[in-house]
PDB file of C-alpha atoms in Angstrom:
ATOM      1  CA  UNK A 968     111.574 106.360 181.034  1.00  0.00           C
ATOM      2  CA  UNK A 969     108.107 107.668 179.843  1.00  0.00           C
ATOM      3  CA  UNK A 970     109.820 108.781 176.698  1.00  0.00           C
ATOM      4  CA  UNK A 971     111.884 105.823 175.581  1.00  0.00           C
ATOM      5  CA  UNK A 972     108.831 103.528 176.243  1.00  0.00           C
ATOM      6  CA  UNK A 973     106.879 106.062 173.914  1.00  0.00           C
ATOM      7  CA  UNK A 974     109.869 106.055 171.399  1.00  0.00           C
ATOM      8  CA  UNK A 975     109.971 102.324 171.573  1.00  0.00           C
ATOM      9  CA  UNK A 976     106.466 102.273 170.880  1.00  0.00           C
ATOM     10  CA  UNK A 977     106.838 104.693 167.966  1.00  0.00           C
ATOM     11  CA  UNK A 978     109.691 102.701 166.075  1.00  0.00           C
ATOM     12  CA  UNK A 979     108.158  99.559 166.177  1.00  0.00           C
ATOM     13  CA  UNK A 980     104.690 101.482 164.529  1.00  0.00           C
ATOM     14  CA  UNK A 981     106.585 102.607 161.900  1.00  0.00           C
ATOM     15  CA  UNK A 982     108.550  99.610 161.244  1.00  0.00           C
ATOM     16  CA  UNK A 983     105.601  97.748 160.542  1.00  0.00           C
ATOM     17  CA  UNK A 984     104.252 100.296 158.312  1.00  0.00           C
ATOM     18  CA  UNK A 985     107.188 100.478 156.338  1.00  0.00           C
ATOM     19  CA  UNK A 986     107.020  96.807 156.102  1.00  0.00           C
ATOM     20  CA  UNK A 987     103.005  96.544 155.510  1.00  0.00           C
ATOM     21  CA  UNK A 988     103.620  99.828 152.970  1.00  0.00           C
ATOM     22  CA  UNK A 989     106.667  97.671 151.132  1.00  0.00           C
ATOM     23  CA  UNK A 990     104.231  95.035 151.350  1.00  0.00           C
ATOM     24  CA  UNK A 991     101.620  96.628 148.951  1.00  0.00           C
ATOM     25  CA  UNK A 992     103.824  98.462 146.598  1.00  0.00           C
ATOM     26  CA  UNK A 993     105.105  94.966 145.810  1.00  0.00           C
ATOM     27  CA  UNK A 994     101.385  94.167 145.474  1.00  0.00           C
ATOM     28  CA  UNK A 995     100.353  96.929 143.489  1.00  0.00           C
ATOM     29  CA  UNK A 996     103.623  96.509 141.090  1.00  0.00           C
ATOM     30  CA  UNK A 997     102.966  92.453 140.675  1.00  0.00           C
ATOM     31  CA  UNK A 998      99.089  93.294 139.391  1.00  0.00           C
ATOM     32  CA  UNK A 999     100.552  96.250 136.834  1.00  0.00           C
ATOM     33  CA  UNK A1000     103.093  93.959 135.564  1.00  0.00           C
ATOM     34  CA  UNK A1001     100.151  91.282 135.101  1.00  0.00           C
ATOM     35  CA  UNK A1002      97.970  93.858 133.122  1.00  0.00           C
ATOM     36  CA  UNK A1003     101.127  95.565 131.129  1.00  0.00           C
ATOM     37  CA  UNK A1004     100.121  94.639 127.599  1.00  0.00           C
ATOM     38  CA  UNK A1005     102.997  95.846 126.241  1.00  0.00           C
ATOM     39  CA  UNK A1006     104.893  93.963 127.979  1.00  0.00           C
ATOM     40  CA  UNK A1007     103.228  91.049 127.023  1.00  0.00           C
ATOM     41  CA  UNK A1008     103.802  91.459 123.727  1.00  0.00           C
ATOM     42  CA  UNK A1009     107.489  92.064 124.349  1.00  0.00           C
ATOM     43  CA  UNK A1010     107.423  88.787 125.737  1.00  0.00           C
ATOM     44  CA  UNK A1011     105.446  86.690 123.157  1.00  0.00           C
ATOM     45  CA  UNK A1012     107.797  88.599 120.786  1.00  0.00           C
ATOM     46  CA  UNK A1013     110.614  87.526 122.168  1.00  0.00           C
ATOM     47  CA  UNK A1014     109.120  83.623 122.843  1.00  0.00           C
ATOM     48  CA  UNK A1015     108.618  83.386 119.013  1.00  0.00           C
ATOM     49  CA  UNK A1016     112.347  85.212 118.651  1.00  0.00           C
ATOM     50  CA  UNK A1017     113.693  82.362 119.817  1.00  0.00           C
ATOM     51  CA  UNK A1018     112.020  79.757 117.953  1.00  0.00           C
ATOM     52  CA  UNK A1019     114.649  81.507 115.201  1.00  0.00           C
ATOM     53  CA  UNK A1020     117.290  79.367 116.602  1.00  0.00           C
ATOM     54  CA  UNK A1021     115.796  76.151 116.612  1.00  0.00           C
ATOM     55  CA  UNK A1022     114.455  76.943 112.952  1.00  0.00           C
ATOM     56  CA  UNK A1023     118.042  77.747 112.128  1.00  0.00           C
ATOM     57  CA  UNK A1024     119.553  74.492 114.122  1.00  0.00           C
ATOM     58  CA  UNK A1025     117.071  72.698 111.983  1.00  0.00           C
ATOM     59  CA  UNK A1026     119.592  73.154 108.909  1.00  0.00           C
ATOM     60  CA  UNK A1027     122.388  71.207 110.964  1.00  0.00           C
ATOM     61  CA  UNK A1028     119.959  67.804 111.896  1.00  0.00           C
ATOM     62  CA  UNK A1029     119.897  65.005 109.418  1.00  0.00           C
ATOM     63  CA  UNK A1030     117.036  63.968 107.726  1.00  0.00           C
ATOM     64  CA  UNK A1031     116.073  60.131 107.937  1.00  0.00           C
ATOM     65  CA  UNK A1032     113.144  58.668 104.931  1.00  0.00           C
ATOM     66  CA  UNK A1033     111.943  55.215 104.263  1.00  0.00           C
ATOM     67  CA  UNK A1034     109.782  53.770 101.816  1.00  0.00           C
ATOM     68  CA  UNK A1035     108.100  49.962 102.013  1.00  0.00           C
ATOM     69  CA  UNK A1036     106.719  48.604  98.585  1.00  0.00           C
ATOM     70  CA  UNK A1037     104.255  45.252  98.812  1.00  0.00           C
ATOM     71  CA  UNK A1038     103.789  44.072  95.427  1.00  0.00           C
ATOM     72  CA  UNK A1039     101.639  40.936  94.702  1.00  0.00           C
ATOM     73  CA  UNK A1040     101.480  39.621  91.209  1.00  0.00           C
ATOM     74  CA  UNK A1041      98.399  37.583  90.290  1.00  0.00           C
ATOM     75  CA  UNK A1042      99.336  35.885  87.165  1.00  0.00           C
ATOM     76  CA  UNK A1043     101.600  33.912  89.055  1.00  0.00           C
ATOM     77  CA  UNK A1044     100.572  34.467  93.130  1.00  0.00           C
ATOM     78  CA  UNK A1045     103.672  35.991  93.936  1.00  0.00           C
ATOM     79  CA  UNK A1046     104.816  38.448  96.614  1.00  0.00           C
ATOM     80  CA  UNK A1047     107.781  41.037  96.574  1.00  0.00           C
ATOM     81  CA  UNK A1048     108.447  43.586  98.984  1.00  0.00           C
ATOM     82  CA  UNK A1049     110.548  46.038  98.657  1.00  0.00           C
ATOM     83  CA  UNK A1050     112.569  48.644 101.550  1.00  0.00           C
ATOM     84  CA  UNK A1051     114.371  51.715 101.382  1.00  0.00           C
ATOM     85  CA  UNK A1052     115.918  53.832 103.921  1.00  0.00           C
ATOM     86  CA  UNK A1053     118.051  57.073 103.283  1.00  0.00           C
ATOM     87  CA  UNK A1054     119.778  59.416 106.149  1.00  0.00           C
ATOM     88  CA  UNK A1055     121.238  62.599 104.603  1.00  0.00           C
ATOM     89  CA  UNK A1056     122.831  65.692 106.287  1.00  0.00           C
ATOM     90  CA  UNK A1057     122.772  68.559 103.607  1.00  0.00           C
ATOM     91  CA  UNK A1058     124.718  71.350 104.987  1.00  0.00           C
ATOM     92  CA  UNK A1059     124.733  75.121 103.183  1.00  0.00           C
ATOM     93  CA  UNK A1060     126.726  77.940 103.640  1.00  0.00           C
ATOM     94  CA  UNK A1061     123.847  79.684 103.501  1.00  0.00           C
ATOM     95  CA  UNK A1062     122.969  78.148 107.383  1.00  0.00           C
ATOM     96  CA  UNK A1063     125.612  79.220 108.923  1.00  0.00           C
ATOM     97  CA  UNK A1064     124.906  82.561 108.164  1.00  0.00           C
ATOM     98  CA  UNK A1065     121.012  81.948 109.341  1.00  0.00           C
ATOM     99  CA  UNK A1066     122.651  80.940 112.487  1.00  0.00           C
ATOM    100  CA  UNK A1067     124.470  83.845 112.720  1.00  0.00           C
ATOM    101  CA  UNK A1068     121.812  85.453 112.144  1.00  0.00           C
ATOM    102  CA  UNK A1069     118.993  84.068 114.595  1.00  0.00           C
ATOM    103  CA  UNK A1070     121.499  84.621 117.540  1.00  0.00           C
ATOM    104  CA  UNK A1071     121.703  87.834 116.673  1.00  0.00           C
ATOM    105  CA  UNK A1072     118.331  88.578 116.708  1.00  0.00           C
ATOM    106  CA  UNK A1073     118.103  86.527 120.275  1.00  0.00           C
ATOM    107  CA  UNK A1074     120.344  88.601 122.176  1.00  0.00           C
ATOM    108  CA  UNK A1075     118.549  91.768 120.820  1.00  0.00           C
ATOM    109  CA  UNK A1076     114.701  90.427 121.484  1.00  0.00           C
ATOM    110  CA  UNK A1077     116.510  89.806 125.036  1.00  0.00           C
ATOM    111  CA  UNK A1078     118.030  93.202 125.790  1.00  0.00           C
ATOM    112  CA  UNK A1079     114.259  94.600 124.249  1.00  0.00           C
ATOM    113  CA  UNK A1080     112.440  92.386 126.763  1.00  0.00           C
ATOM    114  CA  UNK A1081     115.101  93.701 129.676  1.00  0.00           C
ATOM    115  CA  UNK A1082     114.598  96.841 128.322  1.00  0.00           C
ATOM    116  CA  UNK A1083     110.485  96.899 128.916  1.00  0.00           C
ATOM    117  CA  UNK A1084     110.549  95.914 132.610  1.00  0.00           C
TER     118      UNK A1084
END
């Protein structure tokens, strides 16, 4: 009886140090990942990878300009105004390949960044 009450005793000691030990590792491994700088950089790299996609998407948005003209004439104190408005979507084959392209370069910034944890 002596025994299992000292066994008992035992397994719950080491249960909470395994726990308290798990505990700090975790710690420990949190604060390295907060000081990595290389893997900061991976991830600023790959933050500004992905911007390539937007920059490509950019090719595929319209583009919407307007002009306003006020003309006043003093010879004979008159007013004109004048208004403009233009909405063009210019689409190169050229972008589609960018596209293509950015994606590309996504996925492999995002296998790098996987790759430095």
């Amino acid at each position: 009886m002596i025994i299992a009450r000292h066994l008992a005793l035992a397994t719950a000691l080491m249960v909470t140090s395994t726990a308290l030990h798990a505990q700090e590792l975790e710690e420990q491994y949190q604060a390295a990942l907060a000081h990595d700088n290389n893997l900061a950089a991976s991830i600023k790299r790959h933050a500004s990878t992905e911007l390539l996609g937007d920059i490509a998407q950019a090719a595929f948005r319209p583009t919407l300009s307007g002009s306003y003209t006020d003309t006043f004439n003093i010879e004979n104190n008159s007013n004109s105004d004048s208004y403009s408005a233009s909405l063009a979507l210019n689409i190169k084959v050229p972008a589609y390949h960018a596209k293509d392209g950015s994606l590309a370069s996504i996925k492999q910034s995002e296998a790098n960044l996987q790759a430095s944890h």
